[in-house]
């Protein structure tokens, strides 16, 4: 008889938001795998519960090595509870490797739903919520960050990002450069905490606000691109957009198709632009 892996959501700020089942699972689990055992200790003290099982660390630096150990416990019949510092495990936090390994081993995986910074920020943003995509953290290097943003410049769904406070101004500036300074956005800071703040406005305006320095946990929500007819792009720009996607790892065929779709143009027109650019480089 195999055990059960339980993914438990933890408060993103206010400990009172903890789901009632969280305390029950903490008390009943055979093994509690925590991203930070010190934070877990503070959480259990606040909830007035004492884990009865073994507590182990499970974070980015050791999840590859520790996953087999936890799978062994699961296949041996243990109930393993996975908690991260805040929010749901696996969402920009440790957890995916363990879930995938547990599924492969035929272990039951369930969850204790809890607070989510992604959904909370999305709901508070004032931007469309019927369709959205979560992009996690952007690359730290400026060039890679711009490349990632260009990949979704034509995305019509609302975009959600996590960001560190010391990189917020540069990220907003890059978004304004790629998406346009008039694109609507919301910066959600310290959600559910004492100094919660949601700053809404065009990206260009938010860049100026963030230049003064921002503290706390940050989630950025950006409106999707508005529907438009075929773009008026010269061949050089079409070739440049394909090159950006290729540098990001896409095959040329897929990059051409994506650029053509985003611009509302036939793939043949984008292909011809790429060929013309290559021929110009050889001269």
mmCIF file of C-alpha atoms in Angstrom:
data_model
loop_
_atom_site.group_PDB
_atom_site.id
_atom_site.type_symbol
_atom_site.label_atom_id
_atom_site.label_comp_id
_atom_site.label_asym_id
_atom_site.label_seq_id
_atom_site.Cartn_x
_atom_site.Cartn_y
_atom_site.Cartn_z
ATOM 1 C CA UNK A 1 0.000 0.000 0.000
ATOM 2 C CA UNK A 2 1.604 3.291 -1.112
ATOM 3 C CA UNK A 3 1.309 6.515 0.828
ATOM 4 C CA UNK A 4 0.048 9.927 -0.193
ATOM 5 C CA UNK A 5 1.822 13.123 -1.185
ATOM 6 C CA UNK A 6 -0.029 16.225 0.062
ATOM 7 C CA UNK A 7 0.792 19.642 -1.398
ATOM 8 C CA UNK A 8 -0.256 22.248 1.156
ATOM 9 C CA UNK A 9 -0.790 25.930 0.498
ATOM 10 C CA UNK A 10 0.608 28.235 3.183
ATOM 11 C CA UNK A 11 -0.263 31.906 3.904
ATOM 12 C CA UNK A 12 1.351 34.483 1.620
ATOM 13 C CA UNK A 13 1.252 37.045 4.418
ATOM 14 C CA UNK A 14 -1.470 36.863 7.035
ATOM 15 C CA UNK A 15 -1.226 33.624 9.001
ATOM 16 C CA UNK A 16 -4.994 33.816 9.627
ATOM 17 C CA UNK A 17 -5.435 32.886 5.957
ATOM 18 C CA UNK A 18 -4.091 29.385 6.614
ATOM 19 C CA UNK A 19 -6.694 26.775 5.609
ATOM 20 C CA UNK A 20 -8.015 24.781 8.617
ATOM 21 C CA UNK A 21 -6.836 21.512 7.041
ATOM 22 C CA UNK A 22 -3.243 22.724 7.072
ATOM 23 C CA UNK A 23 -2.972 22.317 10.850
ATOM 24 C CA UNK A 24 -4.604 18.878 10.639
ATOM 25 C CA UNK A 25 -2.172 17.711 7.957
ATOM 26 C CA UNK A 26 0.854 19.095 9.822
ATOM 27 C CA UNK A 27 -0.153 17.107 12.882
ATOM 28 C CA UNK A 28 -0.901 13.893 10.986
ATOM 29 C CA UNK A 29 1.874 13.650 8.366
ATOM 30 C CA UNK A 30 4.594 11.028 8.724
ATOM 31 C CA UNK A 31 7.039 13.364 6.982
ATOM 32 C CA UNK A 32 6.856 17.149 6.558
ATOM 33 C CA UNK A 33 9.098 18.444 3.765
ATOM 34 C CA UNK A 34 9.565 22.199 4.152
ATOM 35 C CA UNK A 35 11.321 24.760 1.970
ATOM 36 C CA UNK A 36 12.597 26.467 5.130
ATOM 37 C CA UNK A 37 12.346 24.555 8.412
ATOM 38 C CA UNK A 38 12.757 27.759 10.443
ATOM 39 C CA UNK A 39 9.761 29.355 8.733
ATOM 40 C CA UNK A 40 7.846 26.132 9.235
ATOM 41 C CA UNK A 41 8.591 26.317 12.966
ATOM 42 C CA UNK A 42 7.199 29.877 13.135
ATOM 43 C CA UNK A 43 4.105 28.808 11.187
ATOM 44 C CA UNK A 44 3.386 25.802 13.392
ATOM 45 C CA UNK A 45 3.806 27.934 16.517
ATOM 46 C CA UNK A 46 1.343 30.488 15.134
ATOM 47 C CA UNK A 47 -1.125 27.720 14.323
ATOM 48 C CA UNK A 48 -0.647 26.053 17.688
ATOM 49 C CA UNK A 49 0.255 22.690 16.183
ATOM 50 C CA UNK A 50 3.228 20.355 16.595
ATOM 51 C CA UNK A 51 4.233 18.082 13.692
ATOM 52 C CA UNK A 52 4.185 14.492 14.875
ATOM 53 C CA UNK A 53 6.285 13.209 12.002
ATOM 54 C CA UNK A 54 9.829 13.757 10.805
ATOM 55 C CA UNK A 55 10.620 17.249 9.461
ATOM 56 C CA UNK A 56 13.108 17.581 6.583
ATOM 57 C CA UNK A 57 14.217 20.442 4.392
ATOM 58 C CA UNK A 58 13.241 20.478 0.722
ATOM 59 C CA UNK A 59 14.465 23.488 -1.221
ATOM 60 C CA UNK A 60 15.997 24.348 -4.575
ATOM 61 C CA UNK A 61 19.477 23.353 -3.485
ATOM 62 C CA UNK A 62 18.636 19.834 -2.311
ATOM 63 C CA UNK A 63 15.385 18.825 -4.051
ATOM 64 C CA UNK A 64 17.159 16.747 -6.708
ATOM 65 C CA UNK A 65 18.994 14.722 -4.066
ATOM 66 C CA UNK A 66 16.124 14.520 -1.569
ATOM 67 C CA UNK A 67 13.343 13.573 -4.009
ATOM 68 C CA UNK A 68 14.302 9.852 -4.178
ATOM 69 C CA UNK A 69 14.321 9.696 -0.372
ATOM 70 C CA UNK A 70 10.798 11.133 -0.180
ATOM 71 C CA UNK A 71 9.533 8.867 -2.965
ATOM 72 C CA UNK A 72 10.921 5.899 -1.045
ATOM 73 C CA UNK A 73 8.951 7.023 2.008
ATOM 74 C CA UNK A 74 5.823 7.421 -0.120
ATOM 75 C CA UNK A 75 6.106 4.006 -1.732
ATOM 76 C CA UNK A 76 6.623 2.585 1.747
ATOM 77 C CA UNK A 77 3.229 3.882 2.833
ATOM 78 C CA UNK A 78 4.089 7.240 4.428
ATOM 79 C CA UNK A 79 1.985 10.380 4.203
ATOM 80 C CA UNK A 80 4.325 13.167 3.086
ATOM 81 C CA UNK A 81 3.282 16.813 3.431
ATOM 82 C CA UNK A 82 5.081 19.364 1.246
ATOM 83 C CA UNK A 83 5.003 23.043 2.244
ATOM 84 C CA UNK A 84 6.905 26.026 0.879
ATOM 85 C CA UNK A 85 7.538 29.445 2.395
ATOM 86 C CA UNK A 86 4.327 30.938 0.969
ATOM 87 C CA UNK A 87 1.593 29.910 -1.435
ATOM 88 C CA UNK A 88 1.272 26.614 -3.290
ATOM 89 C CA UNK A 89 4.224 24.262 -3.769
ATOM 90 C CA UNK A 90 5.426 23.909 -7.389
ATOM 91 C CA UNK A 91 4.300 27.432 -8.398
ATOM 92 C CA UNK A 92 7.715 29.133 -8.694
ATOM 93 C CA UNK A 93 8.649 27.066 -5.625
ATOM 94 C CA UNK A 94 10.033 23.558 -5.017
ATOM 95 C CA UNK A 95 7.617 20.723 -5.685
ATOM 96 C CA UNK A 96 7.474 19.875 -9.385
ATOM 97 C CA UNK A 97 10.227 17.252 -9.234
ATOM 98 C CA UNK A 98 8.626 15.484 -6.303
ATOM 99 C CA UNK A 99 5.153 15.520 -7.847
ATOM 100 C CA UNK A 100 6.478 14.137 -11.145
ATOM 101 C CA UNK A 101 8.463 11.419 -9.366
ATOM 102 C CA UNK A 102 5.492 10.491 -7.173
ATOM 103 C CA UNK A 103 3.197 10.225 -10.190
ATOM 104 C CA UNK A 104 5.742 8.031 -11.984
ATOM 105 C CA UNK A 105 5.883 5.794 -8.884
ATOM 106 C CA UNK A 106 2.106 5.415 -8.838
ATOM 107 C CA UNK A 107 1.697 7.418 -5.636
ATOM 108 C CA UNK A 108 -1.511 9.352 -4.946
ATOM 109 C CA UNK A 109 -1.016 13.132 -4.973
ATOM 110 C CA UNK A 110 -3.540 15.512 -3.435
ATOM 111 C CA UNK A 111 -3.578 19.101 -2.169
ATOM 112 C CA UNK A 112 -4.734 21.357 0.616
ATOM 113 C CA UNK A 113 -5.724 24.471 -1.372
ATOM 114 C CA UNK A 114 -4.478 27.726 0.067
ATOM 115 C CA UNK A 115 -3.570 31.333 -0.672
ATOM 116 C CA UNK A 116 -1.995 32.163 -4.036
ATOM 117 C CA UNK A 117 -0.126 35.372 -4.848
ATOM 118 C CA UNK A 118 -0.862 34.806 -8.545
ATOM 119 C CA UNK A 119 -4.641 34.691 -8.184
ATOM 120 C CA UNK A 120 -4.778 37.329 -5.451
ATOM 121 C CA UNK A 121 -2.805 39.845 -7.520
ATOM 122 C CA UNK A 122 -4.813 39.031 -10.625
ATOM 123 C CA UNK A 123 -8.101 39.630 -8.818
ATOM 124 C CA UNK A 124 -6.906 42.930 -7.304
ATOM 125 C CA UNK A 125 -5.286 44.276 -10.475
ATOM 126 C CA UNK A 126 -8.453 45.574 -12.111
ATOM 127 C CA UNK A 127 -7.294 43.991 -15.385
ATOM 128 C CA UNK A 128 -9.163 41.298 -17.373
ATOM 129 C CA UNK A 129 -9.132 37.950 -15.562
ATOM 130 C CA UNK A 130 -11.072 35.711 -17.951
ATOM 131 C CA UNK A 131 -7.838 34.551 -19.608
ATOM 132 C CA UNK A 132 -4.335 34.881 -18.173
ATOM 133 C CA UNK A 133 -0.906 33.260 -18.181
ATOM 134 C CA UNK A 134 1.662 33.069 -15.391
ATOM 135 C CA UNK A 135 5.248 33.779 -16.454
ATOM 136 C CA UNK A 136 7.016 33.448 -13.092
ATOM 137 C CA UNK A 137 10.300 35.320 -12.664
ATOM 138 C CA UNK A 138 11.951 36.973 -15.661
ATOM 139 C CA UNK A 139 15.682 36.380 -16.342
ATOM 140 C CA UNK A 140 18.048 38.599 -14.378
ATOM 141 C CA UNK A 141 20.250 39.543 -17.351
ATOM 142 C CA UNK A 142 18.910 42.516 -19.327
ATOM 143 C CA UNK A 143 19.271 40.934 -22.776
ATOM 144 C CA UNK A 144 17.599 37.681 -21.765
ATOM 145 C CA UNK A 145 14.838 39.612 -20.020
ATOM 146 C CA UNK A 146 14.078 41.646 -23.145
ATOM 147 C CA UNK A 147 14.089 38.490 -25.246
ATOM 148 C CA UNK A 148 11.584 36.767 -22.954
ATOM 149 C CA UNK A 149 9.302 39.812 -23.005
ATOM 150 C CA UNK A 150 9.445 40.018 -26.800
ATOM 151 C CA UNK A 151 8.199 36.438 -26.960
ATOM 152 C CA UNK A 152 4.907 37.519 -25.366
ATOM 153 C CA UNK A 153 4.630 41.053 -26.774
ATOM 154 C CA UNK A 154 1.593 40.070 -28.846
ATOM 155 C CA UNK A 155 0.017 37.875 -26.129
ATOM 156 C CA UNK A 156 -3.597 38.965 -25.600
ATOM 157 C CA UNK A 157 -4.058 37.246 -22.246
ATOM 158 C CA UNK A 158 -3.275 39.113 -19.026
ATOM 159 C CA UNK A 159 0.298 38.384 -17.885
ATOM 160 C CA UNK A 160 1.375 37.713 -14.289
ATOM 161 C CA UNK A 161 4.990 37.899 -13.089
ATOM 162 C CA UNK A 162 6.896 37.595 -9.816
ATOM 163 C CA UNK A 163 9.794 39.993 -9.265
ATOM 164 C CA UNK A 164 12.357 40.910 -6.628
ATOM 165 C CA UNK A 165 11.979 44.489 -5.301
ATOM 166 C CA UNK A 166 15.522 45.534 -6.252
ATOM 167 C CA UNK A 167 14.889 44.523 -9.889
ATOM 168 C CA UNK A 168 11.369 45.960 -10.178
ATOM 169 C CA UNK A 169 12.303 49.288 -11.766
ATOM 170 C CA UNK A 170 14.457 47.655 -14.465
ATOM 171 C CA UNK A 171 11.766 45.058 -15.176
ATOM 172 C CA UNK A 172 9.040 47.687 -15.548
ATOM 173 C CA UNK A 173 11.326 49.718 -17.826
ATOM 174 C CA UNK A 174 11.942 46.664 -20.006
ATOM 175 C CA UNK A 175 8.197 45.996 -20.151
ATOM 176 C CA UNK A 176 7.554 49.599 -21.179
ATOM 177 C CA UNK A 177 10.188 49.271 -23.910
ATOM 178 C CA UNK A 178 8.741 46.056 -25.329
ATOM 179 C CA UNK A 179 5.005 46.406 -24.616
ATOM 180 C CA UNK A 180 4.780 50.199 -24.858
ATOM 181 C CA UNK A 181 4.677 52.710 -22.021
ATOM 182 C CA UNK A 182 0.908 53.058 -22.317
ATOM 183 C CA UNK A 183 0.207 49.364 -21.579
ATOM 184 C CA UNK A 184 -1.831 49.067 -18.364
ATOM 185 C CA UNK A 185 -0.344 47.216 -15.407
ATOM 186 C CA UNK A 186 -0.566 46.772 -11.653
ATOM 187 C CA UNK A 187 2.209 46.232 -9.125
ATOM 188 C CA UNK A 188 0.970 44.313 -6.078
ATOM 189 C CA UNK A 189 3.201 44.599 -3.029
ATOM 190 C CA UNK A 190 3.071 42.780 0.316
ATOM 191 C CA UNK A 191 -0.251 41.081 -0.429
ATOM 192 C CA UNK A 192 -2.378 40.366 2.687
ATOM 193 C CA UNK A 193 0.294 41.944 4.921
ATOM 194 C CA UNK A 194 0.150 45.130 6.999
ATOM 195 C CA UNK A 195 1.594 47.351 4.265
ATOM 196 C CA UNK A 196 -0.280 45.839 1.323
ATOM 197 C CA UNK A 197 -0.285 48.138 -1.693
ATOM 198 C CA UNK A 198 -1.594 47.853 -5.244
ATOM 199 C CA UNK A 199 -0.271 50.473 -7.652
ATOM 200 C CA UNK A 200 -2.134 50.653 -10.968
ATOM 201 C CA UNK A 201 -1.344 52.653 -14.085
ATOM 202 C CA UNK A 202 0.464 52.713 -17.439
ATOM 203 C CA UNK A 203 3.872 51.035 -17.432
ATOM 204 C CA UNK A 204 5.669 54.339 -18.070
ATOM 205 C CA UNK A 205 4.078 55.821 -14.954
ATOM 206 C CA UNK A 206 4.931 52.777 -12.851
ATOM 207 C CA UNK A 207 8.591 52.987 -13.919
ATOM 208 C CA UNK A 208 8.795 56.469 -12.391
ATOM 209 C CA UNK A 209 7.109 55.308 -9.199
ATOM 210 C CA UNK A 210 9.433 52.301 -8.808
ATOM 211 C CA UNK A 211 12.546 54.456 -9.333
ATOM 212 C CA UNK A 212 12.193 55.679 -5.745
ATOM 213 C CA UNK A 213 12.663 52.131 -4.471
ATOM 214 C CA UNK A 214 10.109 49.501 -3.494
ATOM 215 C CA UNK A 215 10.187 46.924 -0.717
ATOM 216 C CA UNK A 216 8.480 43.632 -0.058
ATOM 217 C CA UNK A 217 7.161 40.685 -2.052
ATOM 218 C CA UNK A 218 6.175 41.808 -5.555
ATOM 219 C CA UNK A 219 3.703 40.482 -8.132
ATOM 220 C CA UNK A 220 3.284 42.352 -11.423
ATOM 221 C CA UNK A 221 0.145 42.037 -13.549
ATOM 222 C CA UNK A 222 0.202 43.373 -17.121
ATOM 223 C CA UNK A 223 -2.698 43.764 -19.529
ATOM 224 C CA UNK A 224 -2.546 41.676 -22.681
ATOM 225 C CA UNK A 225 -1.991 43.172 -26.117
ATOM 226 C CA UNK A 226 -5.016 44.672 -27.801
ATOM 227 C CA UNK A 227 -6.341 42.990 -30.923
ATOM 228 C CA UNK A 228 -5.163 44.698 -34.058
ATOM 229 C CA UNK A 229 -4.997 44.140 -37.773
ATOM 230 C CA UNK A 230 -1.801 43.131 -39.610
ATOM 231 C CA UNK A 231 1.198 45.142 -38.443
ATOM 232 C CA UNK A 232 2.979 47.348 -40.890
ATOM 233 C CA UNK A 233 6.458 45.923 -40.481
ATOM 234 C CA UNK A 234 9.371 46.210 -42.867
ATOM 235 C CA UNK A 235 11.309 43.041 -43.779
ATOM 236 C CA UNK A 236 14.238 43.977 -41.532
ATOM 237 C CA UNK A 237 11.989 44.100 -38.465
ATOM 238 C CA UNK A 238 10.379 40.771 -39.332
ATOM 239 C CA UNK A 239 13.821 39.187 -39.656
ATOM 240 C CA UNK A 240 14.902 40.733 -36.348
ATOM 241 C CA UNK A 241 11.890 39.267 -34.527
ATOM 242 C CA UNK A 242 12.637 35.827 -35.921
ATOM 243 C CA UNK A 243 16.277 36.171 -34.840
ATOM 244 C CA UNK A 244 15.221 37.052 -31.275
ATOM 245 C CA UNK A 245 13.128 33.892 -31.058
ATOM 246 C CA UNK A 246 15.942 31.774 -32.505
ATOM 247 C CA UNK A 247 18.353 33.175 -29.911
ATOM 248 C CA UNK A 248 15.837 32.175 -27.236
ATOM 249 C CA UNK A 249 16.035 28.567 -28.461
ATOM 250 C CA UNK A 250 13.206 28.238 -30.992
ATOM 251 C CA UNK A 251 13.763 26.468 -34.282
ATOM 252 C CA UNK A 252 13.643 28.796 -37.278
ATOM 253 C CA UNK A 253 10.492 27.206 -38.689
ATOM 254 C CA UNK A 254 8.574 27.691 -35.441
ATOM 255 C CA UNK A 255 9.974 31.215 -34.990
ATOM 256 C CA UNK A 256 8.813 32.226 -38.471
ATOM 257 C CA UNK A 257 5.353 30.789 -37.831
ATOM 258 C CA UNK A 258 5.075 32.618 -34.484
ATOM 259 C CA UNK A 259 6.181 35.977 -35.918
ATOM 260 C CA UNK A 260 3.819 35.600 -38.877
ATOM 261 C CA UNK A 261 0.904 34.759 -36.563
ATOM 262 C CA UNK A 262 1.616 37.684 -34.224
ATOM 263 C CA UNK A 263 1.922 40.142 -37.115
ATOM 264 C CA UNK A 264 -1.078 38.764 -39.030
ATOM 265 C CA UNK A 265 1.048 38.012 -42.086
ATOM 266 C CA UNK A 266 1.564 34.967 -44.343
ATOM 267 C CA UNK A 267 4.480 32.764 -43.251
ATOM 268 C CA UNK A 268 5.962 33.065 -46.732
ATOM 269 C CA UNK A 269 6.353 36.828 -46.300
ATOM 270 C CA UNK A 270 8.280 36.393 -43.045
ATOM 271 C CA UNK A 271 10.392 33.584 -44.586
ATOM 272 C CA UNK A 272 11.325 35.839 -47.510
ATOM 273 C CA UNK A 273 12.317 38.592 -45.055
ATOM 274 C CA UNK A 274 14.635 36.193 -43.190
ATOM 275 C CA UNK A 275 16.239 35.004 -46.431
ATOM 276 C CA UNK A 276 16.739 38.616 -47.559
ATOM 277 C CA UNK A 277 18.395 39.483 -44.237
ATOM 278 C CA UNK A 278 20.752 36.479 -44.499
ATOM 279 C CA UNK A 279 21.698 37.414 -48.045
ATOM 280 C CA UNK A 280 22.386 40.991 -46.947
ATOM 281 C CA UNK A 281 24.747 39.713 -44.205
ATOM 282 C CA UNK A 282 26.815 37.772 -46.778
ATOM 283 C CA UNK A 283 27.462 40.798 -48.941
#
